[in-house]
Coordinates of N, CA and C in Angstrom, one line a residue:
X13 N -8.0 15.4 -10.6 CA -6.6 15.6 -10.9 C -6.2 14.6 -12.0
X14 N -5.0 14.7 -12.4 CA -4.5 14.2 -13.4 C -4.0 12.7 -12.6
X15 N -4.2 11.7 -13.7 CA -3.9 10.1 -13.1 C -2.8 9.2 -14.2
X16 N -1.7 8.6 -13.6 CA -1.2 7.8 -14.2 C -1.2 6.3 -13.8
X17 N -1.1 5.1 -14.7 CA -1.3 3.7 -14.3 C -0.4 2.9 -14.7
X18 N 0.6 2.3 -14.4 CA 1.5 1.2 -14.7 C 0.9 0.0 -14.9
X19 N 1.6 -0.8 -15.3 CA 1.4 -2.2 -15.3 C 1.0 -3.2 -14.5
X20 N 1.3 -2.5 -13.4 CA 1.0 -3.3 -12.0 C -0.6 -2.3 -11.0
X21 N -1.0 -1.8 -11.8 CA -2.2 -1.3 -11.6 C -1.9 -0.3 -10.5
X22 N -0.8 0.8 -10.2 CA -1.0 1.5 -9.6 C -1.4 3.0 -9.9
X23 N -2.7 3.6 -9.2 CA -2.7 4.6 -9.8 C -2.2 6.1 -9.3
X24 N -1.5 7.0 -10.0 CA -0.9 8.1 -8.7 C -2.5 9.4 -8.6
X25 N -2.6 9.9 -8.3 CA -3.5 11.1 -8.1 C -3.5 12.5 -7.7
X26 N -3.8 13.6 -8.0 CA -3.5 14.7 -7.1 C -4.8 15.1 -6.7
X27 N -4.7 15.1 -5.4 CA -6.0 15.5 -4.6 C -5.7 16.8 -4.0
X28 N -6.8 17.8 -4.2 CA -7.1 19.2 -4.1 C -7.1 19.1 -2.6
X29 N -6.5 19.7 -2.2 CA -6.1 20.3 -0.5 C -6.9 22.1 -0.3
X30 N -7.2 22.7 -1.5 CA -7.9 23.8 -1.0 C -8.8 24.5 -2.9
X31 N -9.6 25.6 -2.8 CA -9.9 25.7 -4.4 C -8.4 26.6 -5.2
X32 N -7.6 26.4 -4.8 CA -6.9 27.2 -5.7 C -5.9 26.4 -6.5
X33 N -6.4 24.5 -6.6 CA -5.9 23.9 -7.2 C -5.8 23.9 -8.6
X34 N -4.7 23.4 -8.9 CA -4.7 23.7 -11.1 C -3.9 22.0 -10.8
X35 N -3.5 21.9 -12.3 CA -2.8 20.8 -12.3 C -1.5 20.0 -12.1
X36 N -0.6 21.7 -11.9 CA 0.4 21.1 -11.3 C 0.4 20.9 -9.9
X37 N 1.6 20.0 -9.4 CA 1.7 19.8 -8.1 C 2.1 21.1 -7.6
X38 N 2.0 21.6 -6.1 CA 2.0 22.2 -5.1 C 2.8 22.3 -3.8
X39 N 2.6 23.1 -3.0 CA 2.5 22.6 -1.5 C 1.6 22.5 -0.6
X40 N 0.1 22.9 -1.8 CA -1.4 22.7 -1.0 C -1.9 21.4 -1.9
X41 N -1.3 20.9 -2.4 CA -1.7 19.8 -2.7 C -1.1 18.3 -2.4
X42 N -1.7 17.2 -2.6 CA -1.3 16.4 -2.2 C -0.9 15.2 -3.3
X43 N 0.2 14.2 -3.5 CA 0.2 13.1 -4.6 C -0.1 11.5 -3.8
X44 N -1.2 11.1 -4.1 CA -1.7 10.0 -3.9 C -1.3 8.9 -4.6
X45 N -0.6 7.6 -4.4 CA -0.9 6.6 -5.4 C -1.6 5.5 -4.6
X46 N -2.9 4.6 -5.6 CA -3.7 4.3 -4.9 C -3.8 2.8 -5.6
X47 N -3.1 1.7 -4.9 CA -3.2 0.3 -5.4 C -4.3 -0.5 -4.7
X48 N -4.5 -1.6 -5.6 CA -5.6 -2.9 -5.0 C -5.0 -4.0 -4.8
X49 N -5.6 -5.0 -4.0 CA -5.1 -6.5 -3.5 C -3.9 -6.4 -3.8
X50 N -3.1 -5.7 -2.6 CA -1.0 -6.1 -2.4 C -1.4 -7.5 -2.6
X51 N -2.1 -8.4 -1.6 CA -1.5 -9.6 -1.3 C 0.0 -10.0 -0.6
X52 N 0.7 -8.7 0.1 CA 1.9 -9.1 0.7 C 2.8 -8.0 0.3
X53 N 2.7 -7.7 -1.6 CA 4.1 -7.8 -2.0 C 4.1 -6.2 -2.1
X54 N 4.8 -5.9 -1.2 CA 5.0 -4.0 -0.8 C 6.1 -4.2 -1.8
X55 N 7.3 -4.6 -1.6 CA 8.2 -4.5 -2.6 C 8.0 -4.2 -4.2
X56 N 6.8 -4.8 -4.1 CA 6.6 -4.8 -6.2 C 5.7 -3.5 -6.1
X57 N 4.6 -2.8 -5.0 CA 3.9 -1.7 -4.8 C 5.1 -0.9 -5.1
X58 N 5.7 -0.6 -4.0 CA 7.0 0.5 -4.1 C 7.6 0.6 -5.4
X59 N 7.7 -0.4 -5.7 CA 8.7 -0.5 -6.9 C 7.8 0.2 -8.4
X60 N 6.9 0.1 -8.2 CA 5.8 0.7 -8.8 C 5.5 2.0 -8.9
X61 N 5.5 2.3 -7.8 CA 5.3 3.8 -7.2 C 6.7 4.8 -7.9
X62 N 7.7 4.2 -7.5 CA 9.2 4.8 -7.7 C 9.1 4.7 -9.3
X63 N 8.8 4.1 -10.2 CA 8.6 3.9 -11.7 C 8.0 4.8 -12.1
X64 N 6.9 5.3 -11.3 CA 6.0 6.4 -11.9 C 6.8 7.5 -11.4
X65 N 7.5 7.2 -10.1 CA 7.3 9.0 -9.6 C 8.6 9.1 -10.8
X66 N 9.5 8.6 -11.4 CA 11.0 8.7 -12.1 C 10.1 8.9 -13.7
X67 N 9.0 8.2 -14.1 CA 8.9 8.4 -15.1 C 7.4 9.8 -15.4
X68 N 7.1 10.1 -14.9 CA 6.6 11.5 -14.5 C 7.1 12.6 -13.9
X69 N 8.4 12.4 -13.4 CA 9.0 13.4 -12.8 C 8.1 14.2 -11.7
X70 N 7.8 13.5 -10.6 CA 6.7 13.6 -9.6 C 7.2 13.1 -8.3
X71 N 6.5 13.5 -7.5 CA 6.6 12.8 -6.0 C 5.4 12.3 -5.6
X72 N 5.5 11.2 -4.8 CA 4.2 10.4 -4.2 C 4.7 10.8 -2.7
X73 N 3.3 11.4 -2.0 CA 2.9 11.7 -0.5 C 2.3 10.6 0.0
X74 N 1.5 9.8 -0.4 CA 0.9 8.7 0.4 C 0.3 7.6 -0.5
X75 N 0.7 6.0 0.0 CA 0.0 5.1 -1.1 C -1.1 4.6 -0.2
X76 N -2.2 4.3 -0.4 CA -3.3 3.5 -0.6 C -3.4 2.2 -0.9
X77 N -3.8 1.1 -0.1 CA -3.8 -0.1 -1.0 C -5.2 -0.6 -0.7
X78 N -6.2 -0.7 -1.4 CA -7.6 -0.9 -1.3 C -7.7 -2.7 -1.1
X79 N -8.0 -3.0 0.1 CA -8.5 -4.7 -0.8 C -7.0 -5.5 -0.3
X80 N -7.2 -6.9 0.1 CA -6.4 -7.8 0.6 C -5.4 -7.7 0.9
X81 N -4.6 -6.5 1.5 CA -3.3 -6.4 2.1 C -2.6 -7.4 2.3
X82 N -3.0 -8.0 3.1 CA -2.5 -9.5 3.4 C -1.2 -9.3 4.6
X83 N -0.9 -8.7 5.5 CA -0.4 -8.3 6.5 C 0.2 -9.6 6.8
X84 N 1.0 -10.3 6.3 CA 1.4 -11.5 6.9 C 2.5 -11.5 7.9
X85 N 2.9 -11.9 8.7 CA 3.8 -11.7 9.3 C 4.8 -12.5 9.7
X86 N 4.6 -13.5 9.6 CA 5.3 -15.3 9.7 C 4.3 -16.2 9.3
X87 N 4.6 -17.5 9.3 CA 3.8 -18.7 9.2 C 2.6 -18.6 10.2
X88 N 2.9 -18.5 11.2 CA 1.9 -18.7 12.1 C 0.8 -18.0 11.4
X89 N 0.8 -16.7 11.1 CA -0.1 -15.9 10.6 C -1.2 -16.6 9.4
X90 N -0.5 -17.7 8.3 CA -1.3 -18.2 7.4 C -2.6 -19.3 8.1
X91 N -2.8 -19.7 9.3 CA -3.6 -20.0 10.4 C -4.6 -19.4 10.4
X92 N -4.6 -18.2 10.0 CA -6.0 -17.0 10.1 C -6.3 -16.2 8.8
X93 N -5.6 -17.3 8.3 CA -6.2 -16.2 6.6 C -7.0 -17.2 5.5
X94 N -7.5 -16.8 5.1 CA -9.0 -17.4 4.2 C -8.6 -17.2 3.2
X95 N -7.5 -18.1 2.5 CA -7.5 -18.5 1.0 C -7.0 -19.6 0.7
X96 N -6.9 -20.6 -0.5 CA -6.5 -21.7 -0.6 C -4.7 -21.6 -0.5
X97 N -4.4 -22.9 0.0 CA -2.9 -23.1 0.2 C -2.6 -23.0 -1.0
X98 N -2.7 -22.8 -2.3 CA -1.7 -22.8 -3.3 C -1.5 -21.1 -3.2
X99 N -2.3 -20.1 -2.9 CA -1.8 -18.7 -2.9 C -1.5 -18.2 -1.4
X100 N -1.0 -19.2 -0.7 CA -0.4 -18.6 0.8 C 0.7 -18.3 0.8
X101 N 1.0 -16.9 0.3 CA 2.8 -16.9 0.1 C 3.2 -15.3 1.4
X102 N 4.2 -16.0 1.9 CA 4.8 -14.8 2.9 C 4.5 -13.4 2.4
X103 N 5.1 -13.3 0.9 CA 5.2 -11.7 0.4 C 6.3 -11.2 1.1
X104 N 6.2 -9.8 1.0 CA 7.4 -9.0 1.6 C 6.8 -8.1 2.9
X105 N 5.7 -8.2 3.1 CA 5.3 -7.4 4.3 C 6.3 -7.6 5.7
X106 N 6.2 -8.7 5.8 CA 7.2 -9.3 7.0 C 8.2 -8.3 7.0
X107 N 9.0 -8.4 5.9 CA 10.5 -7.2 6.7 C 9.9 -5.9 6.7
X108 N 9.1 -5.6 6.2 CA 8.8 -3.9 6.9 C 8.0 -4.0 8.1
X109 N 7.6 -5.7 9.0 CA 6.9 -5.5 10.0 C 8.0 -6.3 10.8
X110 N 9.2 -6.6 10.3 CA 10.1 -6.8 11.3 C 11.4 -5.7 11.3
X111 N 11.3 -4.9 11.1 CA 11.9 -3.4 10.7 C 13.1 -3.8 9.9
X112 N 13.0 -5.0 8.9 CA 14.4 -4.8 8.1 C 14.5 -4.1 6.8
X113 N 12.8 -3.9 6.7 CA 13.4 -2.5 5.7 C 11.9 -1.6 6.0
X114 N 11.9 -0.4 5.5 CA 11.2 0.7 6.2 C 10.6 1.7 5.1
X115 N 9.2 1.2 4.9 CA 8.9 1.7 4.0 C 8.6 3.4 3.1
X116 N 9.0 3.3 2.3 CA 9.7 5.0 1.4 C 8.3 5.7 1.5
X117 N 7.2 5.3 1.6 CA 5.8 6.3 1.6 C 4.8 5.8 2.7
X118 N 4.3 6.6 3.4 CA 3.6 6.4 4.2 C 2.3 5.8 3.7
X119 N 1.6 4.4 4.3 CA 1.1 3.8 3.6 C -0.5 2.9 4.5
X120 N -1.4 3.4 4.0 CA -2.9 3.3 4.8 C -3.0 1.8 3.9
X121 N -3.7 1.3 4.6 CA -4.7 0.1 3.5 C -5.7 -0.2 4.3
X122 N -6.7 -0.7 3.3 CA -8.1 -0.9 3.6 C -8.3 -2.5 3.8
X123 N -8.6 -3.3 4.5 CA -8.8 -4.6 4.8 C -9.6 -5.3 3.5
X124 N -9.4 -6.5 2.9 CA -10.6 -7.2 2.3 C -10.6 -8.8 3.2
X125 N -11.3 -9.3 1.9 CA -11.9 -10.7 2.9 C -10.5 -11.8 2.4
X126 N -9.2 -11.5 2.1 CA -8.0 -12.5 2.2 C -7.3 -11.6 3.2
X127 N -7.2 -11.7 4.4 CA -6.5 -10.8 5.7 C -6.0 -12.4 6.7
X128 N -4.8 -11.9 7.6 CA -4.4 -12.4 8.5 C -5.4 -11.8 9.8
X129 N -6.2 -12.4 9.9 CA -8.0 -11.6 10.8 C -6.8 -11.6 12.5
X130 N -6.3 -12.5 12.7 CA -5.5 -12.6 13.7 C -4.9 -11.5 14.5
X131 N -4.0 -10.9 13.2 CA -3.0 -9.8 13.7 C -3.8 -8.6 13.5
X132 N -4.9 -8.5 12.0 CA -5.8 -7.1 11.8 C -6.8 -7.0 13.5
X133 N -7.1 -8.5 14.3 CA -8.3 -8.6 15.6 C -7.3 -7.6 16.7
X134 N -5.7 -8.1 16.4 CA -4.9 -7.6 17.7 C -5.0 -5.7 17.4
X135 N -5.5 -5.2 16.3 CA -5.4 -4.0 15.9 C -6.6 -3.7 15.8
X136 N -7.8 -3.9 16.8 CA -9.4 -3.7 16.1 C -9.6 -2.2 16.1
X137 N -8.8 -1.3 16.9 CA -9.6 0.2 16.5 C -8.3 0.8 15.6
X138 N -7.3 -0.1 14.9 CA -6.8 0.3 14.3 C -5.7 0.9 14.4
X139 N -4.3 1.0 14.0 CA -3.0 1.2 14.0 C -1.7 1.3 13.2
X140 N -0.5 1.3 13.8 CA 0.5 0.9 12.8 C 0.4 -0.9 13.0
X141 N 0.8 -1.1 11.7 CA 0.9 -2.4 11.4 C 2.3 -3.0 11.4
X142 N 3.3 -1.8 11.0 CA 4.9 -1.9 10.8 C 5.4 -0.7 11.6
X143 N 6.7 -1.0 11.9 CA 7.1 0.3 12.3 C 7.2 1.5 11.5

C-alpha cells in the first residue's frame, strides 16, 4: 500500500484485508499508522497521526508503536525501567492510563529493552494497559 511519513517518523499504511484491494481506502481495508520508540509521549504520536490523517485527507484505524513504549505510570514505575536518569521522563502515557484523556485510535505496542518491566510483568500474557 501506499505510505506517508512525517517528521516525527510516523508511518500511515494500508493493509489489504482481502485480493480486491487497489489503492484507495475502503471498507475491506484497513489504515495503519506504525510508529517506533514512543518513549511515553502518546500525545506528540497522536498529534502526528491527526497531521497526517488532515493532511492526506485519510482516516487512521489502528496505530502501532514498535520498540520502547515506555508505559510509565507514576514515579514509582522509573524503579523498573533500564535507562539512565537523564532520559527518565513521565511522558504522557499516565493520563491515558489514569483515564484523563482517552486515546483517539486504538493502539497495540510492541515492548523493547527501555520498558517499566514492573507494570509490562503485572500484564505477562498480555492486555489493556489504559482504559
Amino acid at each position: 500500500g501506499r505510505g506517508s511519513q512525517s517528521s516525527s517518523s510516523v508511518l500511515v499504511v494500508a493493509v489489504r484485508v482481502n485480493e480486491n484491494y487497489d489503492e484507495r481506502p475502503r471498507l475491506d481495508s484497513m489504515r495503519v499508522a506504525v510508529q517506533g520508540c514512543s518513549h511515553g509521549d502518546l500525545d506528540e504520536i497522536y498529534a502526528s497521526v491527526a497531521h497526517i490523517e488532515q493532511q492526506e485527507n485519510t482516516t487512521v484505524d489502528l496505530v502501532i508503536s514498535c520498540g520502547d513504549f515506555q508505559a510509565i505510570r507514576n514515579q514509582g514505575d522509573f524503579d523498573s525501567i533500564a535507562v539512565p536518569d537523564k532520559y527518565k521522563e513521565l511522558g504522557s502515557f499516565h493520563k491515558y492510563y489514569s483515564g484523563e484523556k482517552v486515546a483517539p485510535y486504538p493502539t497495540l505496542f510492541i515492548g523493547g529493552n527501555h520498558e517499566a518491566s514492573n507494570y509490562l510483568w503485572e500484564l505477562y500474557y498480555g492486555g489493556w494497559v489504559a482504559p
